[in-house]
Amino acid sequence: MRWPMIALGAVSASTCLCCNADPPSVAGIVTVALDGEELIIDTGDGGKRPVIGTDDTVSGLCTLGAGYLGMWVQHHTAKFETLDLMDEPGHPHMTAEIAGITYQGGCSITTEVQRNDPYEADVSAGPCELFRPFDGAILRLESASFHLKGCWDD
């Protein structure tokens, strides 16, 4: 009975689609404006400190490959909770969550993949508007600038 389980584990490990040895790191800062209030998620040191996976205060993850970028950053104790940025071919979009309320929109995203590492990129967006789906209230994404490293392959 043990042999099939071991064999399944060996097959799963050999077919890994995201074979980067290190977990992804996300460093950056995003600023939004809502009802005259400026809200920020900063990974630390003015956006220079990378976060890896989850942290006590800020978490971040990314995927990158085949023309696709996905990035997520979360602040666990702030009013501005999450930014989810996705750049799919022909369909860039983001989602932000402020105090449990979701805002979504299509925003232009600039991605500069590093030539020496296809799993590393500089990403920026803004200014643009995100909308609350149920009533159209507007959240303005002033700017987002992130350095992603070790992103998983999509």
CSV table of N, CA, C and O in Angstrom, one decimal, residues 56-124:
chain,number,residue,atom,x,y,z
A,56,ASP,N,4.0,39.5,10.2
A,56,ASP,CA,3.1,40.0,11.2
A,56,ASP,C,2.2,41.1,10.8
A,56,ASP,O,1.0,41.2,11.2
A,57,THR,N,2.7,42.0,9.9
A,57,THR,CA,1.9,43.2,9.5
A,57,THR,C,1.6,43.2,8.0
A,57,THR,O,0.5,43.5,7.7
A,58,VAL,N,2.5,42.9,7.2
A,58,VAL,CA,2.4,42.9,5.7
A,58,VAL,C,2.7,41.6,5.1
A,58,VAL,O,3.7,41.0,5.4
A,59,SER,N,1.9,41.2,4.1
A,59,SER,CA,2.2,40.0,3.3
A,59,SER,C,2.2,40.3,1.8
A,59,SER,O,1.6,41.3,1.4
A,60,GLY,N,2.9,39.5,1.0
A,60,GLY,CA,2.9,39.7,-0.4
A,60,GLY,C,3.3,38.5,-1.1
A,60,GLY,O,4.1,37.6,-0.7
A,61,LEU,N,2.7,38.3,-2.3
A,61,LEU,CA,2.9,37.2,-3.2
A,61,LEU,C,2.9,37.6,-4.6
A,61,LEU,O,2.2,38.6,-5.0
A,62,CYS,N,3.5,36.8,-5.5
A,62,CYS,CA,3.4,37.2,-7.0
A,62,CYS,C,3.6,36.0,-7.8
A,62,CYS,O,4.2,35.0,-7.4
A,63,THR,N,3.0,36.0,-9.0
A,63,THR,CA,3.2,35.0,-10.1
A,63,THR,C,3.6,35.8,-11.4
A,63,THR,O,3.1,36.9,-11.6
A,64,LEU,N,4.4,35.2,-12.2
A,64,LEU,CA,4.9,35.9,-13.4
A,64,LEU,C,5.2,34.9,-14.4
A,64,LEU,O,5.9,33.9,-14.1
A,65,GLY,N,4.8,35.1,-15.7
A,65,GLY,CA,5.2,34.2,-16.7
A,65,GLY,C,4.2,34.2,-17.9
A,65,GLY,O,3.0,34.5,-17.7
A,66,ALA,N,4.7,33.9,-19.1
A,66,ALA,CA,3.9,33.8,-20.3
A,66,ALA,C,2.9,35.0,-20.5
A,66,ALA,O,1.8,34.9,-20.8
A,67,GLY,N,3.5,36.2,-20.2
A,67,GLY,CA,2.7,37.4,-20.4
A,67,GLY,C,1.7,37.7,-19.3
A,67,GLY,O,0.9,38.7,-19.4
A,68,TYR,N,1.7,37.0,-18.2
A,68,TYR,CA,0.8,37.2,-17.1
A,68,TYR,C,1.5,37.6,-15.9
A,68,TYR,O,2.6,37.2,-15.6
A,69,LEU,N,0.9,38.6,-15.2
A,69,LEU,CA,1.5,39.0,-13.9
A,69,LEU,C,0.4,39.0,-12.9
A,69,LEU,O,-0.7,39.5,-13.1
A,70,GLY,N,0.6,38.5,-11.7
A,70,GLY,CA,-0.3,38.5,-10.6
A,70,GLY,C,0.4,39.0,-9.4
A,70,GLY,O,1.5,38.4,-9.1
A,71,MET,N,0.0,40.0,-8.7
A,71,MET,CA,0.6,40.4,-7.4
A,71,MET,C,-0.4,40.7,-6.4
A,71,MET,O,-1.5,41.3,-6.7
A,72,TRP,N,-0.1,40.4,-5.2
A,72,TRP,CA,-1.1,40.6,-4.1
A,72,TRP,C,-0.3,41.1,-2.9
A,72,TRP,O,0.8,40.6,-2.6
A,73,VAL,N,-0.7,42.2,-2.2
A,73,VAL,CA,-0.1,42.7,-1.0
A,73,VAL,C,-1.2,43.0,0.0
A,73,VAL,O,-2.3,43.4,-0.4
A,74,GLN,N,-1.0,42.6,1.2
A,74,GLN,CA,-2.0,42.8,2.3
A,74,GLN,C,-1.4,43.4,3.5
A,74,GLN,O,-0.3,43.0,3.9
A,75,HIS,N,-2.0,44.4,4.1
A,75,HIS,CA,-1.7,45.0,5.4
A,75,HIS,C,-2.7,44.4,6.4
A,75,HIS,O,-3.9,44.7,6.3
A,76,HIS,N,-2.2,43.7,7.4
A,76,HIS,CA,-3.1,43.0,8.3
A,76,HIS,C,-3.8,43.9,9.3
A,76,HIS,O,-4.8,43.4,10.0
A,77,THR,N,-3.3,45.1,9.6
A,77,THR,CA,-3.8,45.9,10.6
A,77,THR,C,-4.3,47.3,10.2
A,77,THR,O,-4.6,48.1,11.0
A,78,ALA,N,-4.4,47.5,8.9
A,78,ALA,CA,-4.7,48.9,8.4
A,78,ALA,C,-6.1,48.9,7.8
A,78,ALA,O,-6.6,47.9,7.4
A,79,LYS,N,-6.6,50.1,7.6
A,79,LYS,CA,-7.9,50.3,6.9
A,79,LYS,C,-7.8,49.9,5.5
A,79,LYS,O,-8.7,49.2,4.9
A,80,PHE,N,-6.7,50.2,4.8
A,80,PHE,CA,-6.4,49.8,3.4
A,80,PHE,C,-5.8,48.4,3.6
A,80,PHE,O,-4.6,48.2,3.9
A,81,GLU,N,-6.6,47.4,3.3
A,81,GLU,CA,-6.3,46.0,3.6
A,81,GLU,C,-5.5,45.3,2.5
A,81,GLU,O,-4.5,44.6,2.8
A,82,THR,N,-6.0,45.3,1.3
A,82,THR,CA,-5.3,44.6,0.2
A,82,THR,C,-5.4,45.3,-1.1
A,82,THR,O,-6.3,46.1,-1.4
A,83,LEU,N,-4.4,45.0,-1.9
A,83,LEU,CA,-4.3,45.3,-3.3
A,83,LEU,C,-4.0,44.1,-4.1
A,83,LEU,O,-3.0,43.4,-3.8
A,84,ASP,N,-4.8,43.7,-5.0
A,84,ASP,CA,-4.6,42.6,-5.9
A,84,ASP,C,-4.5,43.1,-7.3
A,84,ASP,O,-5.5,43.7,-7.8
A,85,LEU,N,-3.3,42.9,-7.9
A,85,LEU,CA,-3.1,43.5,-9.2
A,85,LEU,C,-2.8,42.4,-10.2
A,85,LEU,O,-2.1,41.5,-9.9
A,86,MET,N,-3.6,42.4,-11.3
A,86,MET,CA,-3.4,41.3,-12.3
A,86,MET,C,-3.3,41.9,-13.7
A,86,MET,O,-4.1,42.7,-14.1
A,87,ASP,N,-2.2,41.5,-14.4
A,87,ASP,CA,-2.0,42.0,-15.8
A,87,ASP,C,-2.0,40.8,-16.7
A,87,ASP,O,-1.0,40.1,-16.9
A,88,GLU,N,-3.2,40.5,-17.2
A,88,GLU,CA,-3.4,39.4,-18.2
A,88,GLU,C,-3.3,40.1,-19.5
A,88,GLU,O,-3.8,41.2,-19.7
A,89,PRO,N,-2.9,39.4,-20.6
A,89,PRO,CA,-2.8,40.0,-21.9
A,89,PRO,C,-4.1,40.6,-22.3
A,89,PRO,O,-5.2,39.9,-22.3
A,90,GLY,N,-4.1,41.9,-22.5
A,90,GLY,CA,-5.3,42.6,-23.0
A,90,GLY,C,-6.3,42.9,-21.9
A,90,GLY,O,-7.4,43.4,-22.2
A,91,HIS,N,-6.0,42.6,-20.6
A,91,HIS,CA,-7.0,42.7,-19.6
A,91,HIS,C,-6.4,43.0,-18.2
A,91,HIS,O,-6.4,42.3,-17.3
A,92,PRO,N,-5.7,44.2,-18.1
A,92,PRO,CA,-5.1,44.6,-16.8
A,92,PRO,C,-6.2,45.0,-15.9
A,92,PRO,O,-7.1,45.8,-16.3
A,93,HIS,N,-6.2,44.6,-14.6
A,93,HIS,CA,-7.2,45.0,-13.7
A,93,HIS,C,-6.7,44.9,-12.2
A,93,HIS,O,-5.7,44.2,-12.0
A,94,MET,N,-7.3,45.5,-11.3
A,94,MET,CA,-7.0,45.5,-9.9
A,94,MET,C,-8.2,45.5,-9.0
A,94,MET,O,-9.3,45.9,-9.4
A,95,THR,N,-8.0,45.0,-7.8
A,95,THR,CA,-9.0,45.0,-6.8
A,95,THR,C,-8.3,45.5,-5.5
A,95,THR,O,-7.2,45.1,-5.2
A,96,ALA,N,-9.0,46.4,-4.9
A,96,ALA,CA,-8.5,46.9,-3.6
A,96,ALA,C,-9.6,46.7,-2.5
A,96,ALA,O,-10.8,46.8,-2.9
A,97,GLU,N,-9.2,46.5,-1.3
A,97,GLU,CA,-10.2,46.3,-0.3
A,97,GLU,C,-9.8,47.3,0.8
A,97,GLU,O,-8.7,47.4,1.4
A,98,ILE,N,-10.8,48.2,1.1
A,98,ILE,CA,-10.7,49.2,2.1
A,98,ILE,C,-11.8,49.0,3.2
A,98,ILE,O,-13.0,49.0,2.9
A,99,ALA,N,-11.4,48.7,4.4
A,99,ALA,CA,-12.3,48.5,5.5
A,99,ALA,C,-13.4,47.4,5.1
A,99,ALA,O,-14.6,47.6,5.4
A,100,GLY,N,-13.0,46.4,4.5
A,100,GLY,CA,-13.9,45.3,4.1
A,100,GLY,C,-14.8,45.6,2.9
A,100,GLY,O,-15.6,44.8,2.5
A,101,ILE,N,-14.5,46.7,2.2
A,101,ILE,CA,-15.3,47.0,1.0
A,101,ILE,C,-14.4,46.9,-0.2
A,101,ILE,O,-13.3,47.4,-0.2
A,102,THR,N,-14.9,46.3,-1.3
A,102,THR,CA,-14.1,46.0,-2.4
A,102,THR,C,-14.4,47.0,-3.5
A,102,THR,O,-15.5,47.4,-3.8
A,103,TYR,N,-13.2,47.4,-4.2
A,103,TYR,CA,-13.2,48.3,-5.3
A,103,TYR,C,-12.5,47.6,-6.4
A,103,TYR,O,-11.5,47.0,-6.2
A,104,GLN,N,-13.0,47.8,-7.7
A,104,GLN,CA,-12.4,47.1,-8.8
A,104,GLN,C,-12.3,48.0,-10.0
A,104,GLN,O,-13.1,48.9,-10.1
A,105,GLY,N,-11.3,47.7,-10.9
A,105,GLY,CA,-11.2,48.5,-12.1
A,105,GLY,C,-10.1,48.1,-13.0
A,105,GLY,O,-9.2,47.3,-12.6
A,106,GLY,N,-10.2,48.5,-14.2
A,106,GLY,CA,-9.2,48.2,-15.2
A,106,GLY,C,-8.2,49.4,-15.2
A,106,GLY,O,-8.6,50.5,-15.5
A,107,CYS,N,-7.0,49.1,-14.9
A,107,CYS,CA,-5.9,50.1,-14.8
A,107,CYS,C,-4.7,49.7,-15.6
A,107,CYS,O,-4.4,48.6,-15.7
A,108,SER,N,-4.1,50.7,-16.3
A,108,SER,CA,-2.9,50.4,-17.0
A,108,SER,C,-1.8,50.0,-16.1
A,108,SER,O,-1.6,50.7,-15.0
A,109,ILE,N,-1.1,48.9,-16.4
A,109,ILE,CA,0.0,48.4,-15.5
A,109,ILE,C,1.2,48.3,-16.4
A,109,ILE,O,1.2,47.7,-17.5
A,110,THR,N,2.3,48.8,-15.8
A,110,THR,CA,3.6,48.7,-16.5
A,110,THR,C,4.4,47.6,-15.8
A,110,THR,O,4.6,47.7,-14.6
A,111,THR,N,4.9,46.6,-16.6
A,111,THR,CA,5.7,45.5,-16.0
A,111,THR,C,7.0,45.5,-16.8
A,111,THR,O,7.0,45.4,-18.0
A,112,GLU,N,8.1,45.6,-16.0
A,112,GLU,CA,9.5,45.5,-16.6
A,112,GLU,C,10.1,44.3,-16.0
A,112,GLU,O,10.7,44.3,-14.9
A,113,VAL,N,10.1,43.2,-16.8
A,113,VAL,CA,10.7,41.9,-16.4
A,113,VAL,C,12.3,42.1,-16.5
A,113,VAL,O,12.8,42.7,-17.4
A,114,GLN,N,13.0,41.6,-15.5
A,114,GLN,CA,14.4,41.7,-15.5
A,114,GLN,C,15.0,40.7,-16.5
A,114,GLN,O,14.6,39.6,-16.5
A,115,ARG,N,15.9,41.2,-17.3
A,115,ARG,CA,16.5,40.4,-18.3
A,115,ARG,C,17.3,39.1,-17.8
A,115,ARG,O,17.3,38.1,-18.4
A,116,ASN,N,17.9,39.3,-16.6
A,116,ASN,CA,18.7,38.2,-16.1
A,116,ASN,C,17.9,37.2,-15.2
A,116,ASN,O,18.4,36.2,-14.8
A,117,ASP,N,16.6,37.6,-15.0
A,117,ASP,CA,15.8,36.7,-14.1
A,117,ASP,C,14.3,36.9,-14.6
A,117,ASP,O,13.7,37.9,-14.2
A,118,PRO,N,13.7,35.9,-15.3
A,118,PRO,CA,12.4,36.0,-15.7
A,118,PRO,C,11.3,36.0,-14.6
A,118,PRO,O,10.1,36.2,-14.8
A,119,TYR,N,11.7,35.7,-13.4
A,119,TYR,CA,10.8,35.7,-12.2
A,119,TYR,C,11.0,37.0,-11.4
A,119,TYR,O,10.5,37.0,-10.2
A,120,GLU,N,11.6,38.0,-11.9
A,120,GLU,CA,11.8,39.3,-11.2
A,120,GLU,C,11.3,40.4,-12.1
A,120,GLU,O,11.6,40.4,-13.3
A,121,ALA,N,10.6,41.4,-11.5
A,121,ALA,CA,10.1,42.5,-12.3
A,121,ALA,C,9.8,43.7,-11.4
A,121,ALA,O,9.6,43.6,-10.2
A,122,ASP,N,9.8,44.9,-12.1
A,122,ASP,CA,9.4,46.1,-11.5
A,122,ASP,C,8.0,46.4,-12.1
A,122,ASP,O,7.8,46.3,-13.3
A,123,VAL,N,7.0,46.7,-11.2
A,123,VAL,CA,5.7,46.9,-11.6
A,123,VAL,C,5.2,48.2,-11.1
A,123,VAL,O,5.4,48.6,-10.0
A,124,SER,N,4.4,49.0,-12.0
A,124,SER,CA,3.9,50.2,-11.5
A,124,SER,C,2.5,50.4,-12.2
A,124,SER,O,2.2,49.9,-13.2
